[in-house]
Amino acid sequence: MQLFKPVSSEPVSGVPDMFHLRNCFDPQQVFDLTQLVVDRSPFRHMQTPRGYTMAAAITNCGVVGWVSDRRGYRYEPIDPETGTAWPEMPPLLFSLAQMAAQRCGFDDFAPDACLINRYAPGKGMSAHQDRDENDFTQPIVSLSLGLPARFFVQGSDGKGRSTPIDLASGDVVVWGGASRLFYHGVRPLKPGIDPVTGSCRINLTFRKAG
Ligand code: MD6
Ligand code: FE
């Protein structure tokens, strides 16, 4: 199965070391692989350390998965909902993430975690940094599935102008280096129906956590 379509990577203007790869995988194939994960570790709404419920529903695959609860944010080898290990990262998804990273100059990216977010219309994600990983020299590879979304990136302090990036189903963002710790988020989703996901957007972010 040829999952990664060879595409050119487009540097995101104004954001160093961030690349947008358009239309570089088949959404149906990635959705089917995601569904195998969700069958074993279902989507759930996690609590933030301050006691709010996160707008996006979350699950994970890989050696470790990202979790949030009253104790904080961290990576855990066990899914707290099922009490067993997170589902294995599908090898095809590992390869897809690795090839996308390579295409952008990050050789030998070996993700051990994949965080899967699902957004309903009206839901988004407020500005945050991804800083729970151990090695910030490693990039994050982000796959978008389903309804389109406006992603935004701000500077290292979360202030100032934000750069919008419109993400469609099948798009990948590769992000590392100088902007690895920049604040970013997702604007509330517009309603719609996608032929693969229905009325939602799914985002998969591959990370080297450990
Ligand atoms: C999303 N993504 O696109 C949320 N973080 O739904 C993220 O928060 C994200 O796409 C780090 C790197 C890439 C991302
Ligand atoms: Fe993030």
XYZ file of N, CA and C and ligand atoms in Angstrom:
645
model
N 0.846 -1.195 0.000
C 0.000 0.000 0.000
C 0.879 1.242 0.000
N 0.660 2.061 -0.973
C 1.430 3.308 -1.072
C 0.648 4.402 -0.382
N 1.097 4.780 0.839
C 0.321 5.719 1.629
C 0.765 7.152 1.394
N 2.085 7.318 1.251
C 2.623 8.668 1.123
C 2.740 9.035 -0.334
N 2.026 10.078 -0.733
C 2.170 10.557 -2.104
C 3.355 11.508 -2.125
N 4.299 11.295 -3.031
C 5.461 12.188 -3.053
C 5.028 13.595 -3.458
N 5.192 14.509 -2.537
C 4.759 15.887 -2.777
C 5.894 16.824 -2.428
N 5.737 18.070 -2.813
C 6.734 19.050 -2.416
C 6.315 19.650 -1.078
N 7.294 20.024 -0.290
C 6.986 20.642 0.989
C 7.129 22.141 0.855
N 6.165 22.827 1.398
C 6.075 24.281 1.248
C 6.416 24.915 2.597
N 7.486 25.697 2.689
C 7.770 26.349 3.969
C 6.634 27.306 4.314
N 6.233 27.331 5.581
C 5.185 28.251 6.019
C 5.833 29.611 6.244
N 5.364 30.615 5.515
C 6.059 31.902 5.591
C 5.821 32.534 6.957
N 6.890 33.041 7.534
C 6.804 33.665 8.848
C 7.013 32.705 10.004
N 7.065 31.401 9.739
C 7.288 30.425 10.810
C 8.488 29.561 10.433
N 9.637 29.765 11.080
C 10.811 28.996 10.698
C 10.640 27.497 10.989
N 11.140 26.675 10.096
C 11.140 25.221 10.296
C 9.744 24.618 10.420
N 8.775 25.229 9.740
C 7.444 24.619 9.629
C 7.115 24.461 8.153
N 6.605 23.289 7.797
C 6.331 22.960 6.397
C 4.916 22.420 6.257
N 4.278 22.823 5.157
C 2.918 22.373 4.849
C 2.999 21.483 3.614
N 2.590 20.241 3.765
C 2.590 19.285 2.654
C 1.135 19.003 2.314
N 0.712 19.470 1.154
C -0.702 19.352 0.808
C -1.001 18.025 0.131
N -2.144 17.466 0.499
C -2.700 16.320 -0.217
C -1.678 15.196 -0.363
N -1.090 14.772 0.761
C -0.030 13.778 0.607
C -0.368 12.398 1.126
N -1.629 12.156 1.491
C -2.040 10.772 1.770
C -3.522 10.625 1.455
N -3.956 9.366 1.392
C -5.358 9.068 1.118
C -6.134 9.096 2.437
N -7.043 10.049 2.605
C -7.756 10.160 3.885
C -8.495 8.880 4.286
N -9.061 8.177 3.319
C -9.812 6.958 3.668
C -8.891 5.909 4.292
N -7.691 5.753 3.716
C -6.741 4.771 4.261
C -6.332 5.125 5.689
N -6.036 6.395 5.900
C -5.605 6.810 7.238
C -6.772 6.724 8.224
N -7.969 7.046 7.746
C -9.147 6.942 8.613
C -9.360 5.487 9.034
N -9.219 4.557 8.096
C -9.419 3.137 8.423
C -8.396 2.658 9.453
N -7.155 3.104 9.315
C -6.122 2.723 10.295
C -6.413 3.356 11.655
N -6.896 4.592 11.627
C -7.245 5.277 12.876
C -8.382 4.548 13.586
N -9.324 4.057 12.794
C -10.484 3.364 13.361
C -10.073 2.107 14.132
N -9.006 1.432 13.667
C -8.514 0.240 14.381
C -8.014 0.625 15.773
N -7.403 1.792 15.867
C -6.940 2.297 17.167
C -8.131 2.638 18.053
N -9.088 3.355 17.462
C -10.242 3.838 18.238
C -11.096 2.676 18.741
N -11.121 1.574 17.985
C -11.876 0.396 18.433
C -11.326 -0.141 19.748
N -10.031 0.004 19.967
C -9.411 -0.540 21.184
C -9.262 0.492 22.282
N -8.945 1.726 21.917
C -8.849 2.820 22.894
C -9.739 3.953 22.393
N -10.990 3.976 22.839
C -11.956 4.935 22.286
C -11.604 6.388 22.599
N -12.146 7.287 21.773
C -12.055 8.719 22.049
C -12.709 9.010 23.393
N -12.117 9.944 24.121
C -12.688 10.403 25.386
C -12.307 11.873 25.592
N -13.080 12.544 26.432
C -12.788 13.945 26.753
C -12.021 13.980 28.061
N -10.778 14.449 28.003
C -9.938 14.480 29.205
C -10.153 15.785 29.970
N -9.813 15.758 31.245
C -9.859 16.940 32.097
C -8.520 17.660 32.035
N -8.558 18.974 32.089
C -7.305 19.724 32.212
C -6.908 19.745 33.695
N -5.643 20.107 33.960
C -5.226 20.188 35.368
C -6.088 21.157 36.183
N -6.664 22.174 35.511
C -7.509 23.133 36.227
C -8.961 22.692 36.334
N -9.264 21.514 35.798
C -10.594 20.958 35.981
C -11.577 21.227 34.863
N -11.087 21.787 33.748
C -11.969 21.970 32.594
C -11.977 20.701 31.745
N -13.042 20.538 30.963
C -13.115 19.417 30.024
C -12.606 19.892 28.671
N -11.676 19.171 28.091
C -11.111 19.579 26.806
C -12.160 19.442 25.700
N -12.152 20.410 24.775
C -13.164 20.441 23.709
C -12.965 19.303 22.713
N -11.713 18.954 22.441
C -11.432 17.863 21.502
C -11.478 16.532 22.257
N -12.015 15.517 21.598
C -11.950 14.161 22.144
C -10.603 13.567 21.741
N -10.020 12.771 22.631
C -8.628 12.334 22.463
C -8.481 10.825 22.620
N -7.584 10.253 21.815
C -7.047 8.929 22.109
C -5.598 8.919 21.611
N -4.925 7.775 21.714
C -3.516 7.675 21.333
C -3.218 6.286 20.795
N -2.121 6.196 20.038
C -1.493 4.907 19.793
C 0.006 5.099 19.913
N 0.702 3.983 20.095
C 2.159 4.053 20.252
C 2.593 3.483 21.589
N 3.882 3.571 21.849
C 4.467 3.032 23.089
C 3.941 3.809 24.293
N 3.781 5.114 24.110
C 3.200 5.953 25.159
C 2.120 6.841 24.540
N 1.216 7.325 25.381
C 0.154 8.216 24.926
C 0.069 9.428 25.836
N -0.350 10.546 25.236
C -0.445 11.788 25.997
C -1.745 11.787 26.796
N -1.644 12.125 28.074
C -2.841 12.208 28.912
C -2.839 13.508 29.705
N -4.053 13.941 30.032
C -4.250 15.121 30.871
C -5.279 14.769 31.934
N -4.979 15.143 33.180
C -5.957 14.994 34.256
C -5.612 16.006 35.346
N -6.239 15.898 36.512
C -6.002 16.883 37.555
C -4.542 16.907 37.998
N -3.793 15.825 37.724
C -2.383 15.772 38.125
C -1.461 16.444 37.119
N -1.958 16.752 35.925
C -1.123 17.433 34.937
C -1.146 16.759 33.583
N -0.220 17.188 32.740
C -0.046 16.631 31.394
C 1.168 15.716 31.397
N 1.085 14.582 30.731
C 2.253 13.695 30.660
C 2.002 12.580 29.641
N 3.036 11.825 29.365
C 2.908 10.627 28.534
C 2.864 9.403 29.439
N 1.965 8.481 29.132
C 1.784 7.266 29.931
C 1.772 6.039 29.015
N 2.370 4.934 29.443
C 2.331 3.709 28.627
C 0.988 2.975 28.686
N 0.176 3.286 29.695
C -1.108 2.602 29.884
C -2.247 3.590 29.639
N -3.248 3.150 28.873
C -4.459 3.950 28.691
C -5.253 3.914 29.996
N -5.443 5.057 30.648
C -6.150 5.034 31.936
C -7.602 4.562 31.830
N -8.199 4.646 30.642
C -9.595 4.197 30.480
C -9.700 2.679 30.378
N -8.758 2.065 29.677
C -8.848 0.612 29.459
C -7.970 -0.163 30.441
N -6.997 0.515 31.038
C -6.074 -0.161 31.952
C -5.058 -1.039 31.243
N -5.000 -0.966 29.923
C -4.008 -1.745 29.171
C -3.178 -0.791 28.302
N -2.152 -1.342 27.671
C -1.278 -0.537 26.810
C -2.103 0.139 25.713
N -1.624 1.290 25.274
C -2.244 1.927 24.108
C -2.078 1.010 22.900
N -2.969 1.070 21.916
C -2.797 0.252 20.712
C -1.461 0.575 20.031
N -0.922 -0.430 19.386
C 0.319 -0.253 18.633
C 0.116 0.823 17.565
N 1.172 1.583 17.288
C 1.107 2.539 16.186
C 1.118 1.740 14.877
N 0.100 1.883 14.023
C 0.109 1.114 12.770
C 1.391 1.416 11.983
N 2.131 0.373 11.577
C 3.409 0.591 10.894
C 3.306 1.503 9.673
N 2.183 1.454 8.971
C 2.025 2.332 7.814
C 1.973 3.800 8.222
N 1.379 4.062 9.383
C 1.328 5.451 9.853
C 2.700 5.906 10.318
N 3.426 5.012 10.990
C 4.810 5.320 11.382
C 5.619 5.713 10.147
N 5.520 4.910 9.097
C 6.287 5.176 7.870
C 5.860 6.481 7.207
N 4.574 6.722 7.185
C 4.068 7.956 6.588
C 4.648 9.170 7.319
N 4.612 9.142 8.663
C 5.143 10.258 9.452
C 6.645 10.405 9.224
N 7.345 9.275 9.165
C 8.790 9.319 8.979
C 9.159 9.883 7.606
N 8.412 9.461 6.590
C 8.712 9.958 5.239
C 8.420 11.446 5.117
N 7.329 11.894 5.747
C 7.001 13.319 5.700
C 8.103 14.135 6.384
N 8.580 13.646 7.522
C 9.644 14.355 8.251
C 10.912 14.415 7.410
N 11.245 13.286 6.821
C 12.449 13.202 5.986
C 12.397 14.201 4.841
N 11.225 14.301 4.250
C 11.001 15.213 3.139
C 11.301 16.674 3.519
N 11.194 16.951 4.824
C 11.410 18.323 5.311
C 12.757 18.486 6.002
N 13.620 17.475 5.853
C 14.972 17.609 6.379
C 15.188 17.040 7.767
N 14.184 16.364 8.316
C 14.349 15.723 9.621
C 14.547 14.224 9.391
N 15.800 13.806 9.363
C 16.106 12.403 9.091
C 15.886 11.553 10.340
N 15.534 10.288 10.104
C 15.446 9.298 11.175
C 14.451 9.655 12.276
N 13.388 10.363 11.934
C 12.332 10.619 12.915
C 11.680 9.278 13.268
N 11.672 8.941 14.543
C 11.118 7.655 14.993
C 10.078 7.913 16.082
N 8.841 8.258 15.683
C 7.828 8.598 16.677
C 7.472 7.386 17.554
N 7.321 7.648 18.857
C 6.868 6.600 19.771
C 5.470 6.900 20.312
N 4.889 8.012 19.877
C 3.557 8.402 20.340
C 2.803 9.064 19.207
N 1.519 8.788 19.139
C 0.638 9.476 18.196
C -0.620 9.866 18.945
N -0.794 11.181 19.105
C -1.981 11.735 19.764
C -3.036 11.986 18.693
N -4.231 11.499 18.944
C -5.317 11.633 17.975
C -6.408 12.509 18.593
N -6.690 13.631 17.926
C -7.721 14.568 18.389
C -8.904 14.525 17.439
N -10.093 14.579 17.996
C -11.296 14.670 17.153
C -12.105 15.905 17.554
N -12.432 16.727 16.559
C -13.169 17.964 16.788
C -14.549 17.905 16.156
N -15.549 18.322 16.910
C -16.894 18.517 16.364
C -17.014 19.973 15.903
N -17.993 20.270 15.040
C -18.206 21.665 14.635
C -18.337 22.582 15.857
N -17.749 23.759 15.754
C -17.779 24.723 16.858
C -16.641 24.546 17.846
N -15.944 23.411 17.775
C -14.861 23.142 18.732
C -13.502 23.468 18.126
N -12.581 23.887 18.963
C -11.227 24.185 18.527
C -10.256 23.867 19.641
N -9.067 24.447 19.538
C -8.072 24.243 20.598
C -7.376 25.569 20.830
N -7.374 26.023 22.067
C -6.772 27.316 22.359
C -5.251 27.226 22.270
N -4.610 28.396 22.211
C -3.161 28.449 22.002
C -2.430 27.699 23.112
N -1.487 26.889 22.693
C -0.712 26.074 23.640
C 0.662 25.790 23.045
N 1.571 25.313 23.877
C 2.858 24.798 23.411
C 2.836 23.288 23.566
N 3.564 22.581 22.705
C 3.741 21.135 22.878
C 5.108 20.955 23.518
N 5.114 20.766 24.814
C 6.401 20.731 25.507
C 6.483 19.600 26.530
N 5.685 18.574 26.350
C 5.728 17.436 27.269
C 6.650 16.335 26.771
N 7.302 16.594 25.603
C 8.225 15.606 25.046
C 9.622 15.866 25.620
N 10.469 14.859 25.567
C 11.793 15.003 26.181
C 12.830 15.668 25.288
N 12.652 15.555 23.970
C 13.709 15.977 23.055
C 13.143 16.954 22.025
N 13.398 18.237 22.208
C 12.820 19.249 21.313
C 13.586 19.378 19.997
N 14.636 18.572 19.807
C 15.268 18.555 18.481
C 14.438 17.717 17.501
N 13.512 16.907 18.045
C 12.669 16.082 17.186
C 11.433 16.868 16.756
N 11.020 16.720 15.508
C 9.853 17.474 15.030
C 8.543 16.840 15.496
N 7.451 17.501 15.167
C 6.119 16.905 15.281
C 5.560 16.837 13.873
N 4.930 15.710 13.551
C 4.302 15.537 12.237
C 2.800 15.422 12.462
N 2.049 16.288 11.802
C 0.615 16.425 12.064
C -0.190 16.128 10.799
N -1.141 15.175 10.887
C -1.977 14.782 9.751
C -3.390 15.288 9.985
N -3.997 15.844 8.950
C -5.368 16.326 9.050
C -6.304 15.461 8.217
N -7.439 15.126 8.827
C -8.438 14.259 8.211
C -9.816 14.875 8.378
N -10.608 14.884 7.331
C -12.001 15.312 7.490
C -12.198 16.797 7.261
N -13.091 17.396 8.044
C -13.447 18.800 7.824
C -12.215 19.697 7.865
N -12.193 20.742 7.040
C -11.060 21.663 7.040
C -11.006 22.471 8.332
N -9.816 22.968 8.645
C -9.650 23.764 9.862
C -8.625 24.853 9.623
N -8.786 25.918 10.361
C -7.767 26.960 10.362
C -6.899 26.783 11.600
N -5.647 26.398 11.330
C -4.626 26.245 12.355
C -3.933 27.605 12.473
N -3.452 27.975 13.645
C -2.721 29.236 13.754
C -1.476 29.054 14.605
N -0.457 29.836 14.273
C 0.817 29.768 14.987
C 1.187 31.159 15.448
N 1.553 31.267 16.703
C 2.032 32.526 17.249
C 3.498 32.369 17.611
N 4.080 33.378 18.169
C 5.498 33.324 18.509
C 5.764 32.506 19.758
N 6.985 32.610 20.244
C 7.395 31.786 21.380
C 6.748 32.239 22.680
N 6.171 33.461 22.700
C 5.546 33.923 23.935
C 4.017 33.913 23.848
N 3.472 33.428 22.734
C 2.025 33.374 22.598
C 1.388 34.722 22.363
N 2.203 35.733 22.130
C 1.680 37.072 21.871
C 2.007 37.464 20.434
N 1.501 38.597 20.028
C 1.829 39.106 18.707
C 0.993 38.472 17.614
N 1.381 38.748 16.368
C 0.609 38.305 15.206
C 0.584 36.791 15.108
N -0.544 36.266 14.675
C -0.588 34.832 14.440
C -0.642 34.576 12.937
N 0.006 33.508 12.538
C 0.017 33.090 11.138
C -1.050 32.018 10.950
N -2.031 32.251 10.054
C -3.038 31.215 9.818
C -2.565 30.202 8.771
N -2.915 28.946 8.977
C -2.613 27.903 7.998
C -3.887 27.083 7.819
N -4.425 27.100 6.612
C -5.669 26.374 6.361
C -5.341 24.938 5.989
N -5.872 24.012 6.783
C -5.543 22.600 6.622
C -6.737 21.827 6.078
N -6.480 21.073 5.010
C -7.513 20.254 4.377
C -7.241 18.783 4.672
N -8.243 17.960 4.436
C -8.094 16.519 4.611
C -6.992 16.009 3.677
N -6.028 15.270 4.235
C -4.909 14.781 3.434
C -3.660 15.618 3.559
N -3.749 16.731 4.284
C -2.580 17.603 4.462
C -1.738 17.150 5.649
N -0.449 17.476 5.583
C 0.487 17.187 6.677
C 1.237 18.473 7.010
N 1.474 18.687 8.302
C 2.358 19.754 8.744
C 3.539 19.107 9.455
N 4.743 19.511 9.070
C 5.955 19.057 9.746
C 6.557 20.270 10.428
N 6.891 20.083 11.694
C 7.225 21.240 12.492
C 8.307 20.894 13.498
N 9.392 21.666 13.483
C 10.463 21.396 14.444
C 11.388 22.590 14.543
N 12.614 22.312 14.934
C 13.656 23.324 14.919
C 13.324 24.571 15.709
N 13.542 25.718 15.039
C 13.481 27.018 15.714
C 12.099 27.367 16.249
N 11.048 26.798 15.661
C 9.684 27.151 16.094
C 9.004 26.019 16.866
N 9.783 25.016 17.240
C 9.227 23.818 17.875
C 8.362 24.137 19.103
N 8.718 25.224 19.803
C 7.980 25.559 21.033
C 7.060 26.773 20.859
N 6.787 27.146 19.611
C 5.871 28.254 19.376
C 4.452 27.875 19.821
N 3.732 28.884 20.288
C 2.317 28.681 20.621
C 1.509 28.483 19.340
N 0.462 27.661 19.436
C -0.375 27.359 18.273
C -1.714 26.826 18.754
N -2.672 26.797 17.847
C -3.988 26.275 18.187
C -4.835 26.104 16.943
N -6.109 25.793 17.163
C -7.040 25.526 16.068
C -8.293 26.368 16.292
N -8.693 27.135 15.274
C -9.926 27.923 15.382
C -11.141 26.993 15.401
N -12.235 27.464 15.990
C -13.433 26.604 16.022
C -13.823 26.139 14.619
N -14.164 24.874 14.544
C -14.473 24.219 13.265
C -15.792 24.728 12.702
N -15.816 24.961 11.391
C -17.090 25.291 10.743
C -17.853 23.995 10.490
N -19.187 24.049 10.578
C -19.958 22.827 10.334
C -19.834 22.370 8.885
N -20.011 21.099 8.661
C -19.947 20.556 7.308
C -19.983 19.044 7.373
N -19.981 18.431 6.198
C -19.951 16.972 6.108
C -18.775 16.585 5.219
N -17.912 15.749 5.741
C -16.787 15.223 4.969
C -17.135 13.806 4.531
N -16.778 13.435 3.293
C -17.142 12.093 2.813
C -16.498 10.962 3.610
N -15.369 11.213 4.254
C -14.685 10.137 4.988
C -15.030 10.150 6.478
N -14.965 11.314 7.110
C -15.144 11.365 8.570
C -16.559 11.739 8.996
N -17.387 12.232 8.060
C -18.688 12.768 8.467
C -18.521 14.172 9.005
N -19.198 14.473 10.122
C -19.213 15.866 10.591
C -18.152 16.115 11.651
N -16.898 15.760 11.352
C -15.831 16.052 12.319
C -14.487 16.180 11.607
N -13.515 16.674 12.349
C -12.123 16.691 11.893
C -11.322 15.826 12.844
N -10.394 15.062 12.294
C -9.484 14.251 13.098
C -8.067 14.707 12.788
N -7.275 14.904 13.838
C -5.879 15.296 13.682
C -5.006 14.276 14.396
N -3.973 13.815 13.694
C -3.020 12.874 14.311
C -1.677 13.563 14.398
N -1.106 13.638 15.604
C 0.235 14.235 15.738
C 1.201 13.166 16.250
N 2.262 12.987 15.461
C 3.295 11.992 15.765
C 4.441 12.684 16.465
N 4.867 12.086 17.564
C 5.891 12.696 18.403
C 6.918 11.674 18.869
N 8.100 12.174 19.159
C 9.079 11.374 19.891
C 9.015 11.888 21.316
N 8.317 11.132 22.154
C 8.032 11.617 23.517
C 9.126 11.238 24.491
N 9.644 10.009 24.365
C 10.555 9.472 25.382
C 12.008 9.707 25.040
C -4.720 20.119 15.475
N -2.581 20.250 16.454
O -4.252 20.365 14.371
C -3.935 20.356 16.725
N 0.658 20.543 17.802
O -5.846 19.711 15.626
C -1.626 20.591 17.311
O -1.863 21.058 18.406
C -0.256 20.433 16.877
O -0.816 20.108 14.601
C 1.943 20.453 17.478
C 2.357 20.247 16.194
C 1.431 20.119 15.213
C 0.100 20.216 15.534
Fe -0.126 21.182 19.657
